[in-house]
PDB file of C-alpha atoms in Angstrom:
ATOM      1  CA  GLN A   1      21.620  -2.348  -8.142  1.00 83.00           C
ATOM      2  CA  VAL A   2      17.450  -2.322  -7.663  1.00 91.00           C
ATOM      3  CA  GLN A   3      15.515  -4.346 -10.118  1.00 96.00           C
ATOM      4  CA  LEU A   4      11.400  -4.008 -10.419  1.00 97.00           C
ATOM      5  CA  VAL A   5       8.851  -6.829 -11.504  1.00 97.00           C
ATOM      6  CA  GLU A   6       5.457  -5.955 -12.913  1.00 97.00           C
ATOM      7  CA  SER A   7       2.674  -8.529 -13.106  1.00 98.00           C
ATOM      8  CA  GLY A   8      -1.167  -9.062 -13.179  1.00 98.00           C
ATOM      9  CA  GLY A   9      -1.630  -7.248 -17.013  1.00 98.00           C
ATOM     10  CA  GLY A  10      -3.706  -9.108 -19.290  1.00 98.00           C
ATOM     11  CA  LEU A  11      -7.260  -8.331 -20.889  1.00 98.00           C
ATOM     12  CA  VAL A  12     -10.497  -7.399 -19.639  1.00 98.00           C
ATOM     13  CA  GLN A  13     -13.739  -6.565 -20.604  1.00 98.00           C
ATOM     14  CA  PRO A  14     -15.219  -2.602 -19.617  1.00 98.00           C
ATOM     15  CA  GLY A  15     -15.920  -1.982 -16.278  1.00 98.00           C
ATOM     16  CA  GLY A  16     -13.925  -4.794 -15.030  1.00 98.00           C
ATOM     17  CA  SER A  17     -11.011  -4.764 -12.591  1.00 98.00           C
ATOM     18  CA  LEU A  18      -7.176  -5.561 -12.578  1.00 98.00           C
ATOM     19  CA  ARG A  19      -4.412  -5.997  -9.978  1.00 98.00           C
ATOM     20  CA  LEU A  20      -0.927  -5.068 -10.891  1.00 98.00           C
ATOM     21  CA  SER A  21       1.647  -6.012  -8.698  1.00 98.00           C
ATOM     22  CA  CYS A  22       5.597  -4.602  -9.026  1.00 98.00           C
ATOM     23  CA  SER A  23       8.330  -6.691  -7.160  1.00 97.00           C
ATOM     24  CA  ALA A  24      10.966  -4.603  -6.000  1.00 96.00           C
ATOM     25  CA  SER A  25      14.823  -6.238  -5.572  1.00 94.00           C
ATOM     26  CA  GLY A  26      15.240  -4.480  -2.375  1.00 85.00           C
ATOM     27  CA  SER A  27      13.381  -2.538   0.091  1.00 89.00           C
ATOM     28  CA  ILE A  28      10.564  -0.711  -0.746  1.00 90.00           C
ATOM     29  CA  SER A  29      10.945   1.505   2.859  1.00 88.00           C
ATOM     30  CA  SER A  30      14.334   3.082   1.528  1.00 87.00           C
ATOM     31  CA  PHE A  31      12.385   4.379  -1.498  1.00 93.00           C
ATOM     32  CA  ASP A  32      11.652   8.263  -1.181  1.00 94.00           C
ATOM     33  CA  ALA A  33       8.273   7.265  -3.726  1.00 96.00           C
ATOM     34  CA  MET A  34       6.851   4.853  -5.967  1.00 97.00           C
ATOM     35  CA  ALA A  35       5.102   5.513  -8.482  1.00 98.00           C
ATOM     36  CA  TRP A  36       2.313   3.462 -11.824  1.00 98.00           C
ATOM     37  CA  TYR A  37       3.222   5.301 -15.168  1.00 98.00           C
ATOM     38  CA  ARG A  38       1.264   4.071 -18.005  1.00 98.00           C
ATOM     39  CA  GLN A  39       1.916   4.570 -21.927  1.00 98.00           C
ATOM     40  CA  ALA A  40      -1.028   3.994 -24.826  1.00 97.00           C
ATOM     41  CA  PRO A  41       0.451   3.324 -28.098  1.00 92.00           C
ATOM     42  CA  GLY A  42       1.121   6.832 -29.710  1.00 95.00           C
ATOM     43  CA  LYS A  43       1.337   8.305 -26.703  1.00 96.00           C
ATOM     44  CA  GLN A  44       3.916   9.706 -23.829  1.00 97.00           C
ATOM     45  CA  ARG A  45       4.474   7.730 -20.874  1.00 98.00           C
ATOM     46  CA  GLU A  46       2.406   9.395 -17.898  1.00 98.00           C
ATOM     47  CA  VAL A  47       2.169   9.421 -14.366  1.00 98.00           C
ATOM     48  CA  ILE A  48      -1.325   7.765 -13.056  1.00 98.00           C
ATOM     49  CA  ALA A  49      -0.516   7.378  -9.383  1.00 98.00           C
ATOM     50  CA  ILE A  50       2.414   8.245  -6.516  1.00 98.00           C
ATOM     51  CA  LEU A  51       2.409   6.741  -3.152  1.00 98.00           C
ATOM     52  CA  THR A  52       5.095   8.866  -1.061  1.00 95.00           C
ATOM     53  CA  GLY A  53       7.674   7.814   1.592  1.00 91.00           C
ATOM     54  CA  GLY A  54       5.736   9.150   4.219  1.00 91.00           C
ATOM     55  CA  GLY A  55       2.332   7.902   2.212  1.00 93.00           C
ATOM     56  CA  ARG A  56       0.491  10.514   0.954  1.00 97.00           C
ATOM     57  CA  THR A  57      -0.987   8.898  -2.399  1.00 98.00           C
ATOM     58  CA  ILE A  58      -1.743  11.385  -5.418  1.00 98.00           C
ATOM     59  CA  TYR A  59      -3.813  10.574  -8.672  1.00 98.00           C
ATOM     60  CA  GLU A  60      -4.184  11.447 -11.953  1.00 98.00           C
ATOM     61  CA  ASP A  61      -7.804  12.870 -12.739  1.00 98.00           C
ATOM     62  CA  SER A  62      -8.701  10.697 -15.383  1.00 97.00           C
ATOM     63  CA  VAL A  63      -8.209   7.086 -12.646  1.00 98.00           C
ATOM     64  CA  LYS A  64      -9.414   9.346  -9.513  1.00 98.00           C
ATOM     65  CA  GLY A  65     -11.787   7.320  -7.421  1.00 98.00           C
ATOM     66  CA  ARG A  66     -10.766   3.884  -9.557  1.00 98.00           C
ATOM     67  CA  PHE A  67      -7.239   3.413  -9.114  1.00 98.00           C
ATOM     68  CA  THR A  68      -5.712   2.779  -5.492  1.00 98.00           C
ATOM     69  CA  ILE A  69      -2.158   2.821  -5.341  1.00 98.00           C
ATOM     70  CA  SER A  70      -0.640   0.953  -2.372  1.00 98.00           C
ATOM     71  CA  ARG A  71       2.417  -1.314  -0.855  1.00 97.00           C
ATOM     72  CA  ASP A  72       3.205  -3.973   1.161  1.00 96.00           C
ATOM     73  CA  ASN A  73       6.650  -3.557   2.969  1.00 94.00           C
ATOM     74  CA  ALA A  74       7.055  -6.707   4.239  1.00 95.00           C
ATOM     75  CA  LYS A  75       6.679  -8.249   0.590  1.00 96.00           C
ATOM     76  CA  ASN A  76       8.703  -5.370  -0.747  1.00 96.00           C
ATOM     77  CA  THR A  77       5.528  -5.003  -3.026  1.00 97.00           C
ATOM     78  CA  LEU A  78       3.508  -1.652  -4.920  1.00 98.00           C
ATOM     79  CA  TYR A  79      -0.159  -2.605  -5.928  1.00 98.00           C
ATOM     80  CA  LEU A  80      -2.019  -0.640  -8.501  1.00 98.00           C
ATOM     81  CA  GLN A  81      -5.727  -1.712  -7.717  1.00 98.00           C
ATOM     82  CA  MET A  82      -8.142  -0.923 -11.412  1.00 98.00           C
ATOM     83  CA  ASN A  83     -12.217  -1.203 -10.733  1.00 98.00           C
ATOM     84  CA  SER A  84     -14.046  -0.100 -13.957  1.00 98.00           C
ATOM     85  CA  LEU A  85     -11.896  -0.144 -16.077  1.00 98.00           C
ATOM     86  CA  LYS A  86     -12.076   1.719 -19.840  1.00 98.00           C
ATOM     87  CA  PRO A  87     -11.199   1.002 -23.448  1.00 97.00           C
ATOM     88  CA  GLN A  88      -8.406   4.156 -22.562  1.00 97.00           C
ATOM     89  CA  ASP A  89      -6.942   2.676 -19.639  1.00 98.00           C
ATOM     90  CA  THR A  90      -5.545   0.325 -22.516  1.00 98.00           C
ATOM     91  CA  ALA A  91      -1.634   0.871 -22.803  1.00 98.00           C
ATOM     92  CA  VAL A  92       1.483  -0.352 -20.692  1.00 98.00           C
ATOM     93  CA  TYR A  93       2.164   0.078 -17.036  1.00 98.00           C
ATOM     94  CA  TYR A  94       5.503   1.141 -16.031  1.00 98.00           C
ATOM     95  CA  CYS A  95       6.476   0.496 -11.954  1.00 98.00           C
ATOM     96  CA  ASN A  96       8.204   3.312 -11.128  1.00 98.00           C
ATOM     97  CA  ALA A  97      10.905   4.160  -8.321  1.00 97.00           C
ATOM     98  CA  THR A  98      12.809   6.681  -6.653  1.00 96.00           C
ATOM     99  CA  GLN A  99      15.556   7.450  -4.246  1.00 94.00           C
ATOM    100  CA  THR A 100      17.328  11.218  -4.383  1.00 91.00           C
ATOM    101  CA  ASN A 101      18.492  11.805  -7.761  1.00 90.00           C
ATOM    102  CA  ARG A 102      18.499   7.762  -8.034  1.00 94.00           C
ATOM    103  CA  SER A 103      15.075   6.467  -9.978  1.00 96.00           C
ATOM    104  CA  TRP A 104      14.468   2.824 -11.581  1.00 96.00           C
ATOM    105  CA  TRP A 105      11.537   1.375 -13.989  1.00 97.00           C
ATOM    106  CA  GLY A 106      10.080  -2.068 -14.075  1.00 97.00           C
ATOM    107  CA  GLN A 107       9.791  -3.460 -18.154  1.00 97.00           C
ATOM    108  CA  GLY A 108       5.495  -2.656 -18.622  1.00 97.00           C
ATOM    109  CA  THR A 109       3.169  -4.973 -18.382  1.00 98.00           C
ATOM    110  CA  GLN A 110       0.239  -4.417 -21.398  1.00 98.00           C
ATOM    111  CA  VAL A 111      -3.333  -4.164 -19.643  1.00 98.00           C
ATOM    112  CA  THR A 112      -5.877  -4.356 -22.760  1.00 98.00           C
ATOM    113  CA  VAL A 113      -9.695  -2.772 -21.955  1.00 98.00           C
ATOM    114  CA  SER A 114     -11.880  -4.624 -24.564  1.00 97.00           C
ATOM    115  CA  SER A 115     -15.154  -6.478 -25.567  1.00 96.00           C
TER     116      SER A 115
END
């Protein structure tokens, strides 16, 4: 059973930066894709960044140019570098991994952007 653990969330001022990490219990190189999702209060969970097994990255329009998804296979860790944060980025951020027809989620980490 794969376990994903997010970390790095917190309170940051508008315009600031955070880096989220998602540590996996197994080898992330075996996953078909990994992604970051977020869920703001009263809204549905949405995908914001995807990293395929082949290294392709896909971003949701609102984070394009500000967020960067990356991974370190040696550390079995997925990252999300978030720059130029806005209050509307406030949400719980979740890590997701998929392999064939299986999917795993982390427990989420809160990101709050406020002055």
